[in-house]
Tab-separated table of C-alpha atoms and ligand atoms in Angstrom:
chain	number	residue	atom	x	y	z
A	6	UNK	CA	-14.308	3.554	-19.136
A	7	UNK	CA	-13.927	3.391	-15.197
A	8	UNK	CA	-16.658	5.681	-13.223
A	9	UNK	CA	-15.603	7.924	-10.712
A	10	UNK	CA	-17.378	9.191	-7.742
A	11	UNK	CA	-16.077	11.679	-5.237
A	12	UNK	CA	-16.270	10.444	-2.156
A	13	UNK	CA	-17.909	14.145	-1.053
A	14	UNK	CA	-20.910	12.279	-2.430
A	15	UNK	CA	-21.354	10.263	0.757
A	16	UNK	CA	-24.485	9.000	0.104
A	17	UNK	CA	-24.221	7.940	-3.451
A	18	UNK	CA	-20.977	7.131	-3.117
A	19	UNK	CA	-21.248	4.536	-0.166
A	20	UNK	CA	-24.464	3.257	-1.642
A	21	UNK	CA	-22.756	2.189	-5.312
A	22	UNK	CA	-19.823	0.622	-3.815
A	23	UNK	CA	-21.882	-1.558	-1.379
A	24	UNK	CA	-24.002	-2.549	-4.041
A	25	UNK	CA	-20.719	-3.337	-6.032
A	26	UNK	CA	-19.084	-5.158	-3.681
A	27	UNK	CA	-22.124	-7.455	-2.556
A	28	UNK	CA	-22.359	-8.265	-6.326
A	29	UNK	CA	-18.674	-9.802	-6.507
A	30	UNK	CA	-17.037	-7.116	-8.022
A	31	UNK	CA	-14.572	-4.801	-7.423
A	32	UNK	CA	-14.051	-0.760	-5.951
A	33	UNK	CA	-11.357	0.993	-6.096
A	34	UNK	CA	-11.040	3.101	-2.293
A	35	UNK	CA	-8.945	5.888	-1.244
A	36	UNK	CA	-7.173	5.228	1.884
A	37	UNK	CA	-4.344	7.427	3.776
A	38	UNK	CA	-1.762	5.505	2.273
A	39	UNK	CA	-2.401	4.897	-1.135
A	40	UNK	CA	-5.881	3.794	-3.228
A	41	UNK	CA	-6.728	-0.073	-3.032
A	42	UNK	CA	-8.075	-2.382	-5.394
A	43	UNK	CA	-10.949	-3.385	-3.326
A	44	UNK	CA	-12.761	-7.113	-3.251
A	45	UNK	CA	-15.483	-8.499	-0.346
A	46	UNK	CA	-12.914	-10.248	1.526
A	47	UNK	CA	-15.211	-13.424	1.576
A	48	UNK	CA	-16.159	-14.069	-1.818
A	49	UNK	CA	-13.765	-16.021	-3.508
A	50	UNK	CA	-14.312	-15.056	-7.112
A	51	UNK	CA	-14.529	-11.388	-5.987
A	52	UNK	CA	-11.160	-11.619	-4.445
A	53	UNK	CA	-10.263	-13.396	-7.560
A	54	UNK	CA	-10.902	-11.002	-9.534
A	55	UNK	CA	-8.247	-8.624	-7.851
A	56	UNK	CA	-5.068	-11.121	-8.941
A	57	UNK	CA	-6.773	-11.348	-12.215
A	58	UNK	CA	-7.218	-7.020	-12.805
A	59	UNK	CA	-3.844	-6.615	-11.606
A	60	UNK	CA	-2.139	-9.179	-13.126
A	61	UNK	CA	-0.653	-10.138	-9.846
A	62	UNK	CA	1.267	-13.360	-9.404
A	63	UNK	CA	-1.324	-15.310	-6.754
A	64	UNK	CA	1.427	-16.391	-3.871
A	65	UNK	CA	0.898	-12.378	-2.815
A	66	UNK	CA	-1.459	-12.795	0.077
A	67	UNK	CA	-3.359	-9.749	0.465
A	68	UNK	CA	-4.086	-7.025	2.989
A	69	UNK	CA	-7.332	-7.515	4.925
A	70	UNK	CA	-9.067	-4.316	5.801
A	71	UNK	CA	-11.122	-3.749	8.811
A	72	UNK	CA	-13.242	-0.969	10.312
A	73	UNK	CA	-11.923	-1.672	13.787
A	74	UNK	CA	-10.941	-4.197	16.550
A	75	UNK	CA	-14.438	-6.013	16.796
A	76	UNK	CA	-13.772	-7.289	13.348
A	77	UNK	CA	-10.176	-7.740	13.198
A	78	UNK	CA	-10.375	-10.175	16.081
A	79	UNK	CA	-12.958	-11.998	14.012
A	80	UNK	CA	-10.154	-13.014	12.196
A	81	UNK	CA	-7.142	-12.520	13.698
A	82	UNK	CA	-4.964	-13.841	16.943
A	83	UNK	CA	-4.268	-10.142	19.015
A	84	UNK	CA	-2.260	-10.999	21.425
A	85	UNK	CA	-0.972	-8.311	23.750
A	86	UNK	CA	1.647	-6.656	21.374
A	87	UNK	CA	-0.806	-6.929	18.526
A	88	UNK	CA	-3.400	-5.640	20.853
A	89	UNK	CA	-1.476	-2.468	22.084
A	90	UNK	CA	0.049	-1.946	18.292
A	91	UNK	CA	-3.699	-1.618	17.131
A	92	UNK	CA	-4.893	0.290	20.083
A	93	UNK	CA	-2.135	2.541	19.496
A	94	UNK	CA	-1.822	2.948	15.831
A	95	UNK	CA	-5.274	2.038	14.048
A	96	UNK	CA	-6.785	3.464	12.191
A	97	UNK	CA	-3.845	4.254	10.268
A	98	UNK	CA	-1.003	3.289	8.173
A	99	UNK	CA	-0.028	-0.037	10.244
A	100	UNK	CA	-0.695	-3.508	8.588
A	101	UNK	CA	-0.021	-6.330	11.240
A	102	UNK	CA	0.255	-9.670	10.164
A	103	UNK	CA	-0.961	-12.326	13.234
A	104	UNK	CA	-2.493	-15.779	13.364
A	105	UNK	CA	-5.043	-16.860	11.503
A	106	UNK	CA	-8.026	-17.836	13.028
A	107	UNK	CA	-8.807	-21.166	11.739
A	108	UNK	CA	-12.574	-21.518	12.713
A	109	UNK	CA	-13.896	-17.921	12.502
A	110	UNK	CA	-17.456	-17.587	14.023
A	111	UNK	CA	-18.758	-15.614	10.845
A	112	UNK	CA	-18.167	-16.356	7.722
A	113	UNK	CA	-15.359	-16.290	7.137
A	114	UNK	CA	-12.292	-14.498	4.592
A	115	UNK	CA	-11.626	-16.845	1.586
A	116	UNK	CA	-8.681	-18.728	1.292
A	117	UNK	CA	-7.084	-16.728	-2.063
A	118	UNK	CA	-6.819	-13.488	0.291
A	119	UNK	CA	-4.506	-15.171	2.665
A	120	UNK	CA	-2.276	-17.421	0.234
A	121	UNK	CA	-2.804	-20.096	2.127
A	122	UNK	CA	-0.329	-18.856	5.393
A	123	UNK	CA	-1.636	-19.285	8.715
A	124	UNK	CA	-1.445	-16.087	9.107
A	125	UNK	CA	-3.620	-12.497	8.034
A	126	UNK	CA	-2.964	-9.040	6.842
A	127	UNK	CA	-5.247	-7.058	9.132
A	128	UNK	CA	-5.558	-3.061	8.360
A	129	UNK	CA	-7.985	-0.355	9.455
A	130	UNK	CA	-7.446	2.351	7.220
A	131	UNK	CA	-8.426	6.072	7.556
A	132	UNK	CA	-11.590	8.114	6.242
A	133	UNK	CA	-13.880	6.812	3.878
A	134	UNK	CA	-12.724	3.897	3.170
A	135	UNK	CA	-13.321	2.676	6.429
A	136	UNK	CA	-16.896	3.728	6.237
A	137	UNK	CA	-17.401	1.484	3.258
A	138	UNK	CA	-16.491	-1.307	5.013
A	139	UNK	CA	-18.697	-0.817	7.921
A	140	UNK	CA	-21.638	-0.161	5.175
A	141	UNK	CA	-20.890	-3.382	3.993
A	142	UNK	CA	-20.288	-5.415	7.316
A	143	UNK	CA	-17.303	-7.284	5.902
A	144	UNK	CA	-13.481	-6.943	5.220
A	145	UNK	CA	-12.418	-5.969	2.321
A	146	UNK	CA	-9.231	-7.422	0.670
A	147	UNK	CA	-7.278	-4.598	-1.409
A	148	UNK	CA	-3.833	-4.363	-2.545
A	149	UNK	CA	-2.429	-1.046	-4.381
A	150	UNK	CA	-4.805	-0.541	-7.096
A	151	UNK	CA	-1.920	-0.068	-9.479
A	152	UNK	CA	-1.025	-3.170	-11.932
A	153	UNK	CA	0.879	-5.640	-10.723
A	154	UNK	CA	4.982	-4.492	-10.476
A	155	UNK	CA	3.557	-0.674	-11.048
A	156	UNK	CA	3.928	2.418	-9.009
A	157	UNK	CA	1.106	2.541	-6.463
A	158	UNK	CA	-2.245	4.975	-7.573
A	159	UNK	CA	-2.290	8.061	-4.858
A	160	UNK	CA	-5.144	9.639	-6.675
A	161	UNK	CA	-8.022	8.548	-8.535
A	162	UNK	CA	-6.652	9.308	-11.535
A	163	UNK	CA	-3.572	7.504	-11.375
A	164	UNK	CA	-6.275	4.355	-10.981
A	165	UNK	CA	-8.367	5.063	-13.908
A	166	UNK	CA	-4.967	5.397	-16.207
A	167	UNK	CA	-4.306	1.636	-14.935
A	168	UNK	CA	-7.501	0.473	-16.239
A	169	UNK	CA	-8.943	2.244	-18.998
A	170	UNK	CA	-10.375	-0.264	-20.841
A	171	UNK	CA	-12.550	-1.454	-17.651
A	172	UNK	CA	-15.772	0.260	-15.804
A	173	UNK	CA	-14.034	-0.389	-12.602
A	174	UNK	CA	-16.346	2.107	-10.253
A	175	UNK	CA	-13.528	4.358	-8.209
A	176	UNK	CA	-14.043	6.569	-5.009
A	177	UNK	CA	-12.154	9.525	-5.824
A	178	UNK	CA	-11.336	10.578	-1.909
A	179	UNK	CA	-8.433	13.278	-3.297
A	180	UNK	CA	-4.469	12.745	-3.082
A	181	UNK	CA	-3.676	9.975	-0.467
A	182	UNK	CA	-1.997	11.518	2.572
A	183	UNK	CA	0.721	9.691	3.386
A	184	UNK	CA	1.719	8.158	-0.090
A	185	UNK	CA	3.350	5.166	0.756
A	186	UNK	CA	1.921	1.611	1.348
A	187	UNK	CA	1.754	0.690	4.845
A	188	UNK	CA	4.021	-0.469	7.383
A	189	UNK	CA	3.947	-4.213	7.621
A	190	UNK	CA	4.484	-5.893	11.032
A	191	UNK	CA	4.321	-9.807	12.065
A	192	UNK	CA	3.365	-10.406	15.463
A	193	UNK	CA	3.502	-13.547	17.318
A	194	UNK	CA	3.441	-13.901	20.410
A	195	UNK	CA	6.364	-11.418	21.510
A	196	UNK	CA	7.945	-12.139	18.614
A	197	UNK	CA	7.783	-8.774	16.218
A	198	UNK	CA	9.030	-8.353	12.606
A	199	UNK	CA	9.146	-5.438	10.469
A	200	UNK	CA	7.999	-6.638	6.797
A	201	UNK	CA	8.095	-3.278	5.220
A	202	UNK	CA	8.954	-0.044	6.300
A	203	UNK	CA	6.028	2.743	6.270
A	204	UNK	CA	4.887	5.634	7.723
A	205	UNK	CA	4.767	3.964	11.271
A	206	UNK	CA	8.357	3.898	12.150
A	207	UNK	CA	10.487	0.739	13.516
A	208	UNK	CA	11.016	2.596	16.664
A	209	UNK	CA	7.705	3.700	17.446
A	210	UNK	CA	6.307	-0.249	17.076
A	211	UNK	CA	9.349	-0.927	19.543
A	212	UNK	CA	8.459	2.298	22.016
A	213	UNK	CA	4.952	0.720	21.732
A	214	UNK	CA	5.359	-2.818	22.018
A	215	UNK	CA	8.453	-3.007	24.703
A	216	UNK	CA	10.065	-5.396	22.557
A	217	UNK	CA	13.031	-6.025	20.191
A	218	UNK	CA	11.412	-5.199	15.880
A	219	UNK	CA	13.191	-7.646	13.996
A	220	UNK	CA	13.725	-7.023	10.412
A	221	UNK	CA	14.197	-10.248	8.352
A	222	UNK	CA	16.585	-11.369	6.821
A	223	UNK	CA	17.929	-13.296	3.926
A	224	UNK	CA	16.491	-16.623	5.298
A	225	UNK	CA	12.927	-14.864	5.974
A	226	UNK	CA	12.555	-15.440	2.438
A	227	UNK	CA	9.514	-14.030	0.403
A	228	UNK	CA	7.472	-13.141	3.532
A	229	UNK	CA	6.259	-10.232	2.275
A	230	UNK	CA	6.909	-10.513	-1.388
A	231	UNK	CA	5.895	-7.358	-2.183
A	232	UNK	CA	9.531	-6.739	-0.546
A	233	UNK	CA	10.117	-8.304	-3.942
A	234	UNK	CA	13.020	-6.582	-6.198
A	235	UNK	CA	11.956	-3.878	-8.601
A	236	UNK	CA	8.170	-4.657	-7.375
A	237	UNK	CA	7.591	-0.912	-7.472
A	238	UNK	CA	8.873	-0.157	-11.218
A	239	UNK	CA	8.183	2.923	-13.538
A	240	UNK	CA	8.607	2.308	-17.349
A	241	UNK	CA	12.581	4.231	-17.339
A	242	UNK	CA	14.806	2.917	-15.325
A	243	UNK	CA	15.696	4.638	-12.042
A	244	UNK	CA	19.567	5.749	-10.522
A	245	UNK	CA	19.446	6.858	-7.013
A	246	UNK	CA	21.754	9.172	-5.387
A	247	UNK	CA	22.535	11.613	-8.024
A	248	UNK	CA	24.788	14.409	-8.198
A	249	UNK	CA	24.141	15.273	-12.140
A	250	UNK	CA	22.610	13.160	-14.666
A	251	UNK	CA	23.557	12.082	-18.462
A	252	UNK	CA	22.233	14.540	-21.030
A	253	UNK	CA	18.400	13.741	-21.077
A	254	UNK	CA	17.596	12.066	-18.218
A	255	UNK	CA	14.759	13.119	-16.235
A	256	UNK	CA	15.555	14.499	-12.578
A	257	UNK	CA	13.722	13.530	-9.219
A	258	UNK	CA	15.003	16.448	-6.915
A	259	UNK	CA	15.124	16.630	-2.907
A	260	UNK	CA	15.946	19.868	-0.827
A	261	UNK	CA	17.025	22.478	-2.415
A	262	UNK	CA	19.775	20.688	-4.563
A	263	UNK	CA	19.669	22.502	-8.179
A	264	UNK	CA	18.273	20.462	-10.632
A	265	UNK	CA	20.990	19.566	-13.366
A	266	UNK	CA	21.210	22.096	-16.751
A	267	UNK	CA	20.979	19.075	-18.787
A	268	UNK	CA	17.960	17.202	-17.443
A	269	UNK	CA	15.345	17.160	-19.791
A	270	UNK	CA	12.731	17.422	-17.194
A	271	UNK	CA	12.535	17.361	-13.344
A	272	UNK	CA	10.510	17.950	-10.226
A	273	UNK	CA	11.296	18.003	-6.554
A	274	UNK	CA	9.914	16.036	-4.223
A	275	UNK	CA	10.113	18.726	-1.412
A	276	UNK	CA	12.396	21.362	-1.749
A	277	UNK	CA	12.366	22.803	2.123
A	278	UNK	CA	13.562	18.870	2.455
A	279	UNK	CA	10.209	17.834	4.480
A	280	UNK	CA	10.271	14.055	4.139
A	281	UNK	CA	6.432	13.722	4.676
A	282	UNK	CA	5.680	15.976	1.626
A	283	UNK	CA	8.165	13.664	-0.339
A	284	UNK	CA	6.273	10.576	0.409
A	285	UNK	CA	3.363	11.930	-0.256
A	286	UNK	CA	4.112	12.972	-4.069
A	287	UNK	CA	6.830	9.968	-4.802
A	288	UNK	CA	4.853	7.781	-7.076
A	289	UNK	CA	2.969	10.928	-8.714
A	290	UNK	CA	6.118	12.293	-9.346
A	291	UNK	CA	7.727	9.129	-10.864
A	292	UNK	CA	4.767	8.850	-12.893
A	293	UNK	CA	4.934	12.523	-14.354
A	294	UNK	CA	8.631	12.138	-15.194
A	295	UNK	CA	7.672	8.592	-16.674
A	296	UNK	CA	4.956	9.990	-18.941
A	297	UNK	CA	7.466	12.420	-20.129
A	298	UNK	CA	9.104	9.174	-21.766
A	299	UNK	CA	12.740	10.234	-20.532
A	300	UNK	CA	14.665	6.386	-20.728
A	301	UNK	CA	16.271	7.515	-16.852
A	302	UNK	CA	14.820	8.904	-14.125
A	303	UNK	CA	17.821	10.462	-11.974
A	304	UNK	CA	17.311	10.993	-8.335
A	305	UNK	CA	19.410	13.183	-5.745
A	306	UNK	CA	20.300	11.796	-2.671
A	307	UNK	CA	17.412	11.478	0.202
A	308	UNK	CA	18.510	11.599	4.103
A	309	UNK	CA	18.077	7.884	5.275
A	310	UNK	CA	15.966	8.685	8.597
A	311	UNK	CA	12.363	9.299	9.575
A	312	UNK	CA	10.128	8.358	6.409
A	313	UNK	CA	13.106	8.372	4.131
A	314	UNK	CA	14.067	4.956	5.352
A	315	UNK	CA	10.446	4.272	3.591
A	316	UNK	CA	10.886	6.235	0.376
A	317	UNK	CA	14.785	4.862	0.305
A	318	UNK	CA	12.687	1.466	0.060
A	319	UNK	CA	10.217	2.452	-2.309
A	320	UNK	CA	13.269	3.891	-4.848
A	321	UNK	CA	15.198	1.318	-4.560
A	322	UNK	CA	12.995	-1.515	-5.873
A	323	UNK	CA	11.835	1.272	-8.511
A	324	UNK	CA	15.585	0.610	-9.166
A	325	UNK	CA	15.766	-2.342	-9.100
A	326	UNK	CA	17.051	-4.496	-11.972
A	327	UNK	CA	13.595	-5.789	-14.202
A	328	UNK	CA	12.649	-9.117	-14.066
A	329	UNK	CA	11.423	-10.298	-17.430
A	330	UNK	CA	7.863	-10.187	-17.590
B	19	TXA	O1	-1.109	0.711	2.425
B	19	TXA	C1	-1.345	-0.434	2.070
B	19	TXA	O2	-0.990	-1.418	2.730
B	19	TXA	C2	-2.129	-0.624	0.776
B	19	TXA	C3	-3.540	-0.062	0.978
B	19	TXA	C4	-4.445	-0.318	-0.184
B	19	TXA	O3	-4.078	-0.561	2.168
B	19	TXA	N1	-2.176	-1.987	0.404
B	19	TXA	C5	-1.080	-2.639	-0.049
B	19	TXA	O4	-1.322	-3.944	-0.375
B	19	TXA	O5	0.023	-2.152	-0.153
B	19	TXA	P1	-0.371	-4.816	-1.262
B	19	TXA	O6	-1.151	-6.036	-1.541
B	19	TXA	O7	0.116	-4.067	-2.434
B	19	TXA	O8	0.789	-5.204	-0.301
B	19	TXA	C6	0.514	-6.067	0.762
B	19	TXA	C7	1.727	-6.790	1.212
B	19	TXA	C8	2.182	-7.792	0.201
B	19	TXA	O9	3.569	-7.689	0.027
B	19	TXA	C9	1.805	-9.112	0.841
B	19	TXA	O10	2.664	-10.124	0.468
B	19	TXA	C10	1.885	-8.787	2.319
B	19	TXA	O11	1.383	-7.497	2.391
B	19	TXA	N2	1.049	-9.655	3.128
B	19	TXA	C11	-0.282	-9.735	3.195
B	19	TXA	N3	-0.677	-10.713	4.032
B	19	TXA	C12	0.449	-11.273	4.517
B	19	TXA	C13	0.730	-12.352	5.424
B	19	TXA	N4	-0.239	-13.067	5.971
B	19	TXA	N5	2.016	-12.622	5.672
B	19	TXA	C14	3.012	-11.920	5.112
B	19	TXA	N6	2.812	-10.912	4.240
B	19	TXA	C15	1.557	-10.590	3.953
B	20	MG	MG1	1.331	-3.054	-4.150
């Protein structure tokens, strides 16, 4: 059964998952976004270990966390726009993909973690996790702690339902604050993609930066592949933009749109319409109504600006048509 220790516990708690982590195996960490599947960045059958819990398919290179600049540039090419997009936005929900440094001067982050691009994931995440790292002196690599192609954990129970059979050891830090996995940008030089959509907006990397955010397209291929179709899938399939549902179906509200009579269950996301709050209990919320076993999840309409450009996203890979698997 996987062991969890609140994060309130400081002392304990940062102790045990140092100790876990120098051994090679894994911690599961709260972060602001969404809980992490965490490996020593440097050990390769540690980070191994990750593809291999999850079930993930191993061309997903994974996010690199840091506790701050000092490290990050151990690894990573800042140029300015990097620079000023850290400076700016770390710690926090920002991922930004740069160069990888080939010859690191410290040991340096195996080669599964970055899929063998030249470039890295570098993230320093909020709180405790962050603390954790800076215990332990090295990055950690950690992708959503859910299974691979499943809704992402927000609180530590979510990540103990994922892997009951294991004795994964999980900080329990409380319900993630932002709920959403977080925005990915590539930065080269003063060239700037946006990967995937988060909390950090496309126009505040552009406000920040000066420059033009692409957003790939078609050609960009799998860059990001957890971009992926239905990548973020409950067990019943998912219809966005509802007005009423079929006799049954479960209902994801928004706002204070009535929830159909003949839903057989349904919750609202936020129903004074406050986009943050609806990131924030998305995948909990998809995984109640999924637990309730309804076939359909039905979901009214969400306004396409702010951080419902990011939920949109989320919903519509959840939608998604299933790839067999
Ligand atoms: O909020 C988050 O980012 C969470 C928490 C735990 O930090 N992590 C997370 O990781 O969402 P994951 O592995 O589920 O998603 C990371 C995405 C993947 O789609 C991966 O392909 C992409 O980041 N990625 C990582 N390194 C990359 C690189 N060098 N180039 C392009 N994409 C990269
Ligand atoms: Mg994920």
């Amino acid at each position: 059964m996987p062991e969890i220790i609140a994060t309130t516990q400081r002392v304990e708690a940062l102790n045990r998952a140092v100790g876990v982590l120098r051994a090679g195996d894994l911690v599961a960490i709260p972060t602001e976004t969404v809980y992490g599947l965490a490996a020593d960045a440097t050990q390769g059958e540690a980070v191994a270990k990750i593809f291999q819990t999850k079930g993930r398919p191993s061309f997903n290179p994974l996010i690199c966390h840091v506790d701050g600049m000092v490290m990050a540039q151990d690894y990573g090419l800042f140029d300015s726009a990097a620079e000023r997009l850290a400076h700016a936005f770390w710690p926090g929900p920002l991922t930004l993909v740069v160069p990888r440094l080939p010859h690191p001067r410290i040991r340096p982050v195996h080669e599964l973690v970055t899929a063998g691009l030249a470039t890295i994931g570098l993230r320093c995440p909020e709180g405790f996790s962050r603390q954790v790292i800076s215990a332990l002196g090295r990055p950690l690599a950690a992708p959503s702690a859910n299974r691979s192609g499943r809704i992402s954990p927000t609180r530590a129970a979510h990540v103990a339902d994922e892997y009951p059979e294991s004795d994964l050891l999980i900080l329990d830090g409380g319900a993630c604050a932002v709920g959403l996995e977080s925005t990915i940008v590539k930065v080269t030089g003063d060239d700037v993609t946006l990967l995937r959509p988060g909390a950090i907006s496309a126009e505040q990397i552009a406000e920040t930066t000066g420059l033009k955010v692409h957003r790939p397209g078609n050609h960009a291929g799998i860059e990001a592949p957890g971009m992926m179709a239905s990548h973020y899938a409950p067990d019943a399939a998912v219809r966005l933009d509802c007005e009423t549902c079929p006799d049954g179906a479960a209902w994801l509200g928004f706002g204070n749109r009535h929830q159909p009579p003949n839903a057989s269950s349904g919750l609202n996301l936020s129903p004074l319409s406050n986009l943050v709050e609806a990131a924030a209990n998305l995948y909990a919320y998809l995984k109640t109504l999924d637990a309730g076993g309804a076939g359909l999840i039905c979901v009214s309409p969400i306004p396409h600006e702010d951080l419902g450009v990011a939920i949109n996203d989320r919903l519509r890979r959840a939608a998604a048509p299933r790839a067999a698997s």
